[in-house]
mmCIF file of C-alpha atoms in Angstrom:
data_model
loop_
_atom_site.group_PDB
_atom_site.id
_atom_site.type_symbol
_atom_site.label_atom_id
_atom_site.label_comp_id
_atom_site.label_asym_id
_atom_site.label_seq_id
_atom_site.Cartn_x
_atom_site.Cartn_y
_atom_site.Cartn_z
ATOM 1 C CA UNK L 1 8.834 -54.334 176.650
ATOM 2 C CA UNK L 2 6.491 -55.645 179.275
ATOM 3 C CA UNK L 3 3.904 -57.116 176.835
ATOM 4 C CA UNK L 4 6.941 -58.950 175.009
ATOM 5 C CA UNK L 5 8.065 -60.926 178.367
ATOM 6 C CA UNK L 6 4.092 -61.514 178.569
ATOM 7 C CA UNK L 7 4.280 -62.962 175.015
ATOM 8 C CA UNK L 8 7.414 -64.867 175.503
ATOM 9 C CA UNK L 9 6.076 -66.223 178.626
ATOM 10 C CA UNK L 10 2.765 -67.667 176.747
ATOM 11 C CA UNK L 11 4.905 -68.942 174.322
ATOM 12 C CA UNK L 12 7.071 -70.931 176.801
ATOM 13 C CA UNK L 13 3.972 -72.485 177.980
ATOM 14 C CA UNK L 14 2.874 -73.327 174.351
ATOM 15 C CA UNK L 15 6.517 -75.118 173.890
ATOM 16 C CA UNK L 16 6.395 -77.074 177.032
ATOM 17 C CA UNK L 17 3.058 -78.553 176.168
ATOM 18 C CA UNK L 18 4.414 -78.901 172.229
ATOM 19 C CA UNK L 19 7.438 -80.693 174.066
ATOM 20 C CA UNK L 20 4.747 -83.766 175.153
ATOM 21 C CA UNK L 21 3.132 -83.971 171.613
ATOM 22 C CA UNK L 22 5.768 -84.266 169.292
ATOM 23 C CA UNK L 23 6.362 -87.057 167.170
ATOM 24 C CA UNK L 24 9.770 -88.155 167.922
ATOM 25 C CA UNK L 25 11.859 -87.652 170.915
ATOM 26 C CA UNK L 26 14.311 -85.808 169.235
ATOM 27 C CA UNK L 27 11.967 -82.998 168.144
ATOM 28 C CA UNK L 28 11.146 -83.102 171.814
ATOM 29 C CA UNK L 29 14.445 -82.327 172.763
ATOM 30 C CA UNK L 30 15.163 -79.604 170.212
ATOM 31 C CA UNK L 31 11.898 -77.765 171.389
ATOM 32 C CA UNK L 32 12.938 -78.142 175.353
ATOM 33 C CA UNK L 33 16.187 -76.159 174.212
ATOM 34 C CA UNK L 34 14.129 -73.545 172.374
ATOM 35 C CA UNK L 35 12.208 -73.208 175.544
ATOM 36 C CA UNK L 36 15.195 -72.584 177.756
ATOM 37 C CA UNK L 37 16.626 -70.229 175.239
ATOM 38 C CA UNK L 38 13.321 -68.447 175.369
ATOM 39 C CA UNK L 39 13.547 -68.180 179.327
ATOM 40 C CA UNK L 40 17.231 -66.991 178.884
ATOM 41 C CA UNK L 41 15.986 -64.016 176.800
ATOM 42 C CA UNK L 42 13.078 -63.287 179.469
ATOM 43 C CA UNK L 43 15.608 -63.135 182.145
ATOM 44 C CA UNK L 44 17.828 -60.841 180.483
ATOM 45 C CA UNK L 45 14.707 -58.900 179.538
ATOM 46 C CA UNK L 46 13.991 -58.379 183.389
ATOM 47 C CA UNK L 47 17.710 -57.448 184.238
ATOM 48 C CA UNK L 48 18.391 -60.990 185.845
ATOM 49 C CA UNK L 49 21.642 -61.298 183.852
ATOM 50 C CA UNK L 50 23.405 -63.639 186.275
ATOM 51 C CA UNK L 51 20.277 -66.458 185.613
ATOM 52 C CA UNK L 52 20.415 -65.378 182.048
ATOM 53 C CA UNK L 53 23.786 -66.511 181.408
ATOM 54 C CA UNK L 54 23.317 -69.552 183.513
ATOM 55 C CA UNK L 55 20.517 -70.626 181.383
ATOM 56 C CA UNK L 56 21.754 -70.362 178.255
ATOM 57 C CA UNK L 57 24.916 -72.123 179.123
ATOM 58 C CA UNK L 58 23.567 -75.140 180.985
ATOM 59 C CA UNK L 59 19.851 -75.229 180.359
ATOM 60 C CA UNK L 60 20.080 -74.564 176.717
ATOM 61 C CA UNK L 61 23.579 -76.163 175.531
ATOM 62 C CA UNK L 62 24.462 -79.023 178.032
ATOM 63 C CA UNK L 63 21.197 -80.133 179.096
ATOM 64 C CA UNK L 64 20.209 -80.715 175.425
ATOM 65 C CA UNK L 65 23.609 -82.476 174.714
ATOM 66 C CA UNK L 66 23.201 -84.721 177.774
ATOM 67 C CA UNK L 67 19.580 -85.582 176.492
ATOM 68 C CA UNK L 68 20.915 -86.526 173.051
ATOM 69 C CA UNK L 69 23.654 -88.629 174.567
ATOM 70 C CA UNK L 70 21.405 -90.370 176.875
ATOM 71 C CA UNK L 71 18.883 -91.205 173.827
ATOM 72 C CA UNK L 72 22.009 -92.384 171.799
ATOM 73 C CA UNK L 73 22.768 -94.774 174.575
ATOM 74 C CA UNK L 74 19.161 -95.925 175.026
ATOM 75 C CA UNK L 75 18.757 -96.570 171.519
ATOM 76 C CA UNK L 76 21.842 -98.680 171.543
ATOM 77 C CA UNK L 77 20.542 -100.687 174.209
ATOM 78 C CA UNK L 78 17.455 -101.656 171.685
ATOM 79 C CA UNK L 79 15.097 -99.181 172.463
ATOM 80 C CA UNK L 80 13.066 -98.225 169.034
ATOM 81 C CA UNK L 81 10.759 -95.199 168.919
ATOM 82 C CA UNK L 82 8.659 -96.269 166.352
ATOM 83 C CA UNK L 83 7.364 -99.272 168.323
ATOM 84 C CA UNK B 1 -10.649 -93.983 171.878
ATOM 85 C CA UNK B 2 -6.795 -92.827 171.774
ATOM 86 C CA UNK B 3 -8.061 -89.980 169.566
ATOM 87 C CA UNK B 4 -10.747 -88.826 171.530
ATOM 88 C CA UNK B 5 -8.178 -89.003 174.544
ATOM 89 C CA UNK B 6 -5.859 -86.694 172.746
ATOM 90 C CA UNK B 7 -8.605 -84.271 172.121
ATOM 91 C CA UNK B 8 -9.453 -83.763 175.602
ATOM 92 C CA UNK B 9 -5.571 -83.487 176.442
ATOM 93 C CA UNK B 10 -5.448 -80.843 173.839
ATOM 94 C CA UNK B 11 -8.495 -78.795 174.985
ATOM 95 C CA UNK B 12 -7.311 -79.009 178.743
ATOM 96 C CA UNK B 13 -3.900 -77.609 177.341
ATOM 97 C CA UNK B 14 -5.693 -74.821 175.229
ATOM 98 C CA UNK B 15 -7.775 -73.848 178.388
ATOM 99 C CA UNK B 16 -4.328 -73.913 180.707
ATOM 100 C CA UNK B 17 -2.561 -71.286 178.119
ATOM 101 C CA UNK B 18 -5.598 -69.388 177.938
ATOM 102 C CA UNK B 19 -5.967 -69.020 181.839
ATOM 103 C CA UNK B 20 -2.062 -68.413 182.160
ATOM 104 C CA UNK B 21 -2.336 -65.345 179.530
ATOM 105 C CA UNK B 22 -5.186 -63.989 181.460
ATOM 106 C CA UNK B 23 -3.669 -63.959 184.675
ATOM 107 C CA UNK B 24 -0.346 -62.370 182.987
ATOM 108 C CA UNK B 25 -2.197 -59.755 181.396
ATOM 109 C CA UNK B 26 -4.098 -58.871 184.600
ATOM 110 C CA UNK B 27 -0.876 -59.041 186.485
ATOM 111 C CA UNK B 28 0.755 -56.484 184.180
ATOM 112 C CA UNK B 29 -2.345 -54.109 183.715
ATOM 113 C CA UNK B 30 -4.055 -53.963 186.981
ATOM 114 C CA UNK B 31 -1.967 -52.320 189.579
ATOM 115 C CA UNK B 32 -4.744 -53.139 192.501
ATOM 116 C CA UNK B 33 -4.863 -56.928 192.343
ATOM 117 C CA UNK B 34 -1.498 -57.130 194.308
ATOM 118 C CA UNK B 35 -0.250 -59.241 191.484
ATOM 119 C CA UNK B 36 2.061 -56.009 190.243
ATOM 120 C CA UNK B 37 5.029 -57.023 187.955
ATOM 121 C CA UNK B 38 7.848 -54.415 187.443
ATOM 122 C CA UNK B 39 7.265 -52.421 190.335
ATOM 123 C CA UNK B 40 8.119 -53.422 194.129
ATOM 124 C CA UNK B 41 8.697 -51.522 197.080
ATOM 125 C CA UNK B 42 12.125 -52.120 197.874
ATOM 126 C CA UNK B 43 12.373 -50.442 201.053
ATOM 127 C CA UNK B 44 10.577 -53.092 202.692
ATOM 128 C CA UNK B 45 12.616 -56.231 201.157
ATOM 129 C CA UNK B 46 15.266 -57.911 202.542
ATOM 130 C CA UNK B 47 16.928 -57.419 199.471
ATOM 131 C CA UNK B 48 17.198 -53.630 199.928
ATOM 132 C CA UNK B 49 19.382 -54.369 203.081
ATOM 133 C CA UNK B 50 21.543 -56.691 200.747
ATOM 134 C CA UNK B 51 21.804 -54.017 198.097
ATOM 135 C CA UNK B 52 23.231 -51.362 200.748
ATOM 136 C CA UNK B 53 25.409 -54.502 201.571
ATOM 137 C CA UNK B 54 25.219 -54.464 205.150
ATOM 138 C CA UNK B 55 23.320 -56.893 206.500
ATOM 139 C CA UNK B 56 25.046 -58.459 209.724
ATOM 140 C CA UNK B 57 25.360 -54.713 210.721
ATOM 141 C CA UNK B 58 21.883 -53.074 210.789
ATOM 142 C CA UNK B 59 23.061 -49.597 212.267
ATOM 143 C CA UNK B 60 25.094 -49.038 209.168
ATOM 144 C CA UNK B 61 22.370 -49.869 206.814
ATOM 145 C CA UNK B 62 20.537 -46.608 207.097
ATOM 146 C CA UNK B 63 23.022 -44.342 205.883
ATOM 147 C CA UNK B 64 25.176 -46.649 203.996
ATOM 148 C CA UNK B 65 26.435 -45.223 200.641
ATOM 149 C CA UNK B 66 28.254 -47.722 198.285
ATOM 150 C CA UNK B 67 30.185 -46.245 195.356
ATOM 151 C CA UNK B 68 32.669 -47.569 193.006
ATOM 152 C CA UNK B 69 36.201 -46.933 194.388
ATOM 153 C CA UNK B 70 35.121 -47.260 197.962
ATOM 154 C CA UNK B 71 37.491 -49.552 200.289
ATOM 155 C CA UNK B 72 36.577 -52.279 203.064
ATOM 156 C CA UNK B 73 32.996 -52.805 202.711
ATOM 157 C CA UNK B 74 31.367 -55.899 204.490
ATOM 158 C CA UNK B 75 31.086 -57.497 201.130
ATOM 159 C CA UNK B 76 33.550 -56.258 198.485
ATOM 160 C CA UNK B 77 31.927 -57.879 195.412
ATOM 161 C CA UNK B 78 30.504 -55.246 192.949
ATOM 162 C CA UNK B 79 28.043 -57.359 191.469
ATOM 163 C CA UNK B 80 25.187 -57.944 194.514
ATOM 164 C CA UNK B 81 23.882 -61.279 193.154
ATOM 165 C CA UNK B 82 27.501 -62.451 193.803
ATOM 166 C CA UNK B 83 28.134 -61.219 197.035
ATOM 167 C CA UNK B 84 24.710 -62.745 198.093
ATOM 168 C CA UNK B 85 25.336 -66.062 196.524
ATOM 169 C CA UNK B 86 28.815 -66.453 197.483
ATOM 170 C CA UNK B 87 29.049 -64.716 200.749
ATOM 171 C CA UNK B 88 25.998 -64.100 202.539
ATOM 172 C CA UNK B 89 24.289 -67.253 201.443
ATOM 173 C CA UNK B 90 27.231 -69.540 200.668
ATOM 174 C CA UNK B 91 26.093 -72.608 202.509
ATOM 175 C CA UNK B 92 23.393 -72.801 200.053
ATOM 176 C CA UNK B 93 25.987 -72.506 197.130
ATOM 177 C CA UNK B 94 27.888 -75.501 198.854
ATOM 178 C CA UNK B 95 24.768 -77.631 198.950
ATOM 179 C CA UNK B 96 24.345 -76.787 195.221
ATOM 180 C CA UNK B 97 28.159 -78.005 194.442
ATOM 181 C CA UNK B 98 27.371 -80.959 196.552
ATOM 182 C CA UNK B 99 24.242 -81.667 194.448
ATOM 183 C CA UNK B 100 26.284 -81.586 191.337
ATOM 184 C CA UNK B 101 28.906 -83.750 192.606
ATOM 185 C CA UNK B 102 26.257 -86.336 193.433
ATOM 186 C CA UNK B 103 25.032 -86.118 189.831
ATOM 187 C CA UNK B 104 28.478 -86.849 188.487
ATOM 188 C CA UNK B 105 29.219 -89.469 190.770
ATOM 189 C CA UNK B 106 25.859 -91.138 190.155
ATOM 190 C CA UNK B 107 26.513 -90.493 186.322
ATOM 191 C CA UNK B 108 29.902 -92.321 186.783
ATOM 192 C CA UNK B 109 28.530 -95.089 188.650
ATOM 193 C CA UNK B 110 25.957 -96.064 185.951
ATOM 194 C CA UNK B 111 27.479 -95.024 182.627
ATOM 195 C CA UNK B 112 29.687 -97.976 182.438
ATOM 196 C CA UNK B 113 32.786 -98.262 179.906
ATOM 197 C CA UNK B 114 31.614 -99.130 176.347
ATOM 198 C CA UNK B 115 33.302 -99.633 173.211
ATOM 199 C CA UNK B 116 31.583 -98.128 170.011
ATOM 200 C CA UNK B 117 32.231 -98.513 166.536
ATOM 201 C CA UNK B 118 32.560 -95.008 165.168
ATOM 202 C CA UNK B 119 31.446 -95.415 161.224
ATOM 203 C CA UNK B 120 31.586 -91.610 160.425
ATOM 204 C CA UNK B 121 34.598 -89.565 161.268
ATOM 205 C CA UNK B 122 33.982 -85.858 161.759
ATOM 206 C CA UNK B 123 34.925 -83.642 158.401
ATOM 207 C CA UNK B 124 37.983 -81.544 157.961
ATOM 208 C CA UNK B 125 36.110 -78.493 158.439
ATOM 209 C CA UNK B 126 34.743 -79.383 161.777
ATOM 210 C CA UNK B 127 38.453 -80.649 162.780
ATOM 211 C CA UNK B 128 39.870 -77.248 161.867
ATOM 212 C CA UNK B 129 37.160 -75.027 163.373
ATOM 213 C CA UNK B 130 36.941 -76.889 166.605
ATOM 214 C CA UNK B 131 40.277 -75.821 168.059
ATOM 215 C CA UNK B 132 39.719 -72.102 167.515
ATOM 216 C CA UNK B 133 36.163 -72.344 169.077
ATOM 217 C CA UNK B 134 37.438 -74.334 171.690
ATOM 218 C CA UNK B 135 39.861 -71.503 172.408
ATOM 219 C CA UNK B 136 37.486 -68.813 172.530
ATOM 220 C CA UNK B 137 35.126 -70.885 174.765
ATOM 221 C CA UNK B 138 37.887 -71.424 177.205
ATOM 222 C CA UNK B 139 38.738 -67.835 177.222
ATOM 223 C CA UNK B 140 35.220 -66.518 177.532
ATOM 224 C CA UNK B 141 34.557 -68.993 180.412
ATOM 225 C CA UNK B 142 37.589 -68.161 182.221
ATOM 226 C CA UNK B 143 36.813 -64.327 182.051
ATOM 227 C CA UNK B 144 33.260 -64.966 183.235
ATOM 228 C CA UNK B 145 34.611 -66.985 186.062
ATOM 229 C CA UNK B 146 37.307 -64.482 187.060
ATOM 230 C CA UNK B 147 35.038 -61.481 186.969
ATOM 231 C CA UNK B 148 32.234 -63.250 188.655
ATOM 232 C CA UNK B 149 32.429 -60.600 191.453
ATOM 233 C CA UNK B 150 32.533 -57.714 189.287
ATOM 234 C CA UNK B 151 30.027 -58.436 186.177
ATOM 235 C CA UNK B 152 27.333 -60.898 185.674
ATOM 236 C CA UNK B 153 28.193 -64.471 185.798
ATOM 237 C CA UNK B 154 30.757 -66.494 187.735
ATOM 238 C CA UNK B 155 31.697 -70.016 188.479
ATOM 239 C CA UNK B 156 28.512 -71.842 187.397
ATOM 240 C CA UNK B 157 28.047 -70.616 183.894
ATOM 241 C CA UNK B 158 31.728 -69.723 183.518
ATOM 242 C CA UNK B 159 32.562 -73.420 184.388
ATOM 243 C CA UNK B 160 29.662 -74.715 182.336
ATOM 244 C CA UNK B 161 31.291 -72.788 179.233
ATOM 245 C CA UNK B 162 34.573 -74.128 179.713
ATOM 246 C CA UNK B 163 33.141 -77.430 179.798
ATOM 247 C CA UNK B 164 31.256 -77.069 176.479
ATOM 248 C CA UNK B 165 34.698 -76.219 174.756
ATOM 249 C CA UNK B 166 36.078 -79.566 176.071
ATOM 250 C CA UNK B 167 32.676 -81.426 174.879
ATOM 251 C CA UNK B 168 33.356 -79.869 171.686
ATOM 252 C CA UNK B 169 36.799 -81.309 171.334
ATOM 253 C CA UNK B 170 35.486 -84.803 172.386
ATOM 254 C CA UNK B 171 33.069 -84.706 169.736
ATOM 255 C CA UNK B 172 35.210 -83.634 167.086
ATOM 256 C CA UNK B 173 37.974 -85.618 167.631
ATOM 257 C CA UNK B 174 36.064 -88.762 168.915
ATOM 258 C CA UNK B 175 38.818 -89.281 171.559
ATOM 259 C CA UNK B 176 38.178 -90.809 174.976
ATOM 260 C CA UNK B 177 39.050 -88.033 177.280
ATOM 261 C CA UNK B 178 41.473 -88.326 179.944
ATOM 262 C CA UNK B 179 38.840 -88.428 182.835
ATOM 263 C CA UNK B 180 41.324 -89.019 185.498
ATOM 264 C CA UNK B 181 42.603 -85.490 185.425
ATOM 265 C CA UNK B 182 39.192 -84.179 185.483
ATOM 266 C CA UNK B 183 38.351 -86.103 188.618
ATOM 267 C CA UNK B 184 41.456 -85.433 190.631
ATOM 268 C CA UNK B 185 40.778 -81.329 190.007
ATOM 269 C CA UNK B 186 37.144 -81.666 190.757
ATOM 270 C CA UNK B 187 37.998 -83.409 194.053
ATOM 271 C CA UNK B 188 40.795 -81.058 194.805
ATOM 272 C CA UNK B 189 38.476 -77.716 194.012
ATOM 273 C CA UNK B 190 35.918 -79.505 196.327
ATOM 274 C CA UNK B 191 38.087 -79.805 199.240
ATOM 275 C CA UNK B 192 39.564 -76.125 198.598
ATOM 276 C CA UNK B 193 35.973 -74.955 198.853
ATOM 277 C CA UNK B 194 35.485 -76.811 202.043
ATOM 278 C CA UNK B 195 38.979 -75.644 203.557
ATOM 279 C CA UNK B 196 38.129 -71.889 202.828
ATOM 280 C CA UNK B 197 34.803 -72.360 204.759
ATOM 281 C CA UNK B 198 36.514 -74.151 207.524
ATOM 282 C CA UNK B 199 39.207 -71.435 207.692
ATOM 283 C CA UNK B 200 36.369 -68.892 207.673
ATOM 284 C CA UNK B 201 34.779 -70.884 210.949
ATOM 285 C CA UNK B 202 38.125 -70.846 213.049
ATOM 286 C CA UNK B 203 39.387 -67.203 212.249
ATOM 287 C CA UNK B 204 35.862 -65.277 211.980
ATOM 288 C CA UNK B 205 33.435 -67.952 213.629
ATOM 289 C CA UNK B 206 31.131 -68.718 211.301
ATOM 290 C CA UNK B 207 31.364 -71.048 208.340
ATOM 291 C CA UNK B 208 32.325 -69.349 205.008
ATOM 292 C CA UNK B 209 32.948 -66.082 206.711
ATOM 293 C CA UNK B 210 34.509 -63.633 204.491
ATOM 294 C CA UNK B 211 37.994 -63.498 206.527
ATOM 295 C CA UNK B 212 40.270 -61.665 203.877
ATOM 296 C CA UNK B 213 40.045 -57.895 203.498
ATOM 297 C CA UNK B 214 37.678 -56.775 200.901
ATOM 298 C CA UNK B 215 39.782 -54.297 199.087
ATOM 299 C CA UNK B 216 38.744 -51.847 196.441
ATOM 300 C CA UNK B 217 34.978 -52.203 194.931
ATOM 301 C CA UNK B 218 35.508 -52.897 191.644
ATOM 302 C CA UNK B 219 39.127 -54.032 191.381
ATOM 303 C CA UNK B 220 39.744 -57.126 189.909
ATOM 304 C CA UNK B 221 41.567 -58.611 192.885
ATOM 305 C CA UNK B 222 38.826 -57.651 195.785
ATOM 306 C CA UNK B 223 35.936 -59.202 197.568
ATOM 307 C CA UNK B 224 38.281 -61.253 199.625
ATOM 308 C CA UNK B 225 37.317 -65.063 199.671
ATOM 309 C CA UNK B 226 34.526 -64.498 197.000
ATOM 310 C CA UNK B 227 37.069 -64.402 194.329
ATOM 311 C CA UNK B 228 38.788 -67.632 195.617
ATOM 312 C CA UNK B 229 35.617 -69.567 195.894
ATOM 313 C CA UNK B 230 34.228 -68.430 192.669
ATOM 314 C CA UNK B 231 37.499 -69.530 191.032
ATOM 315 C CA UNK B 232 37.381 -73.132 192.604
ATOM 316 C CA UNK B 233 33.488 -73.417 191.748
ATOM 317 C CA UNK B 234 34.637 -72.499 188.106
ATOM 318 C CA UNK B 235 37.421 -75.305 188.184
ATOM 319 C CA UNK B 236 34.813 -77.739 189.893
ATOM 320 C CA UNK B 237 32.246 -77.350 187.793
ATOM 321 C CA UNK B 238 34.267 -77.600 184.559
ATOM 322 C CA UNK B 239 36.165 -80.658 185.508
ATOM 323 C CA UNK B 240 32.565 -82.204 186.456
ATOM 324 C CA UNK B 241 30.553 -81.314 183.415
ATOM 325 C CA UNK B 242 33.595 -82.561 181.194
ATOM 326 C CA UNK B 243 34.074 -85.607 183.179
ATOM 327 C CA UNK B 244 30.311 -86.380 182.911
ATOM 328 C CA UNK B 245 30.447 -85.684 179.091
ATOM 329 C CA UNK B 246 33.332 -88.093 179.094
ATOM 330 C CA UNK B 247 31.300 -90.720 180.755
ATOM 331 C CA UNK B 248 28.282 -90.570 178.555
ATOM 332 C CA UNK B 249 30.746 -90.514 175.340
ATOM 333 C CA UNK B 250 32.391 -93.395 176.891
ATOM 334 C CA UNK B 251 35.357 -95.133 174.989
ATOM 335 C CA UNK B 252 34.910 -94.864 171.171
ATOM 336 C CA UNK B 253 36.458 -97.590 168.983
ATOM 337 C CA UNK B 254 37.552 -95.855 165.709
ATOM 338 C CA UNK B 255 37.076 -97.879 162.533
ATOM 339 C CA UNK B 256 36.184 -95.766 159.589
ATOM 340 C CA UNK B 257 38.358 -93.128 158.421
#
């Protein structure tokens, strides 16, 4: 139990660094959502259920959706990832 | 040159990860370092007084026992986190609500109306499934909002879940949501929260004081103003997030079918 929290924490740090080194911004956004899910899992394991529910609904779902929409908007304005 | 830079950054990241893992393992295993996780002396924490639900009456805190079915506690919320967030520290939560309002106002200001061509309509499977899923999302969100003072959850996550139901509908049917209704609801809920706080100020002498009798611990209608405030926060957050997503999606023009 306790060791799983540590493992998940280390995985979160690795994921946060992996966000920076992704090839495309879409992959970065998905990785970001996965980090949010892992942090929600950690909070549930540490019995902070209020924070876990908030993190799962806002951090994992809404933030990801808003990032995707803003990326779409920016691409409509002529931003190209490959440049 | 660029490749070299990447290598250095990767090595730095590796060192950071190893350091973090080392500190984490140390914190879990070594009890004498002062960095102990999972064990804390509750008696010397402020949260202990909050757990006994008697912070403004210290003479009651020493022998206070809180049990289900008890009546007229200082704060009648069975969920300790809620009693801290919405009662004892309500001013912080009000600031949080204001921050969310500022974010929604900024999005509404920056995201101008824009016509967009939709080439691909959503498939029939999505269009059939989304109303069902939306129904479940709204019911779950309403449950979480209404039971915020009893079980984990509350206005913020419940409102977000309700808003995610609306977002699914926007995405599946590609329709421009009626955003005026959301904005009116949001403003009314915000004014309601402020009104509850001001009534507390005039009745009990402090902003956001719990001025209604708290009732039976564990009952659905209990905890005085906590239930009302969480209901208003739930409406406000749901309307706010739905209108933010509506601003992002914008006015779409359907061409394909």
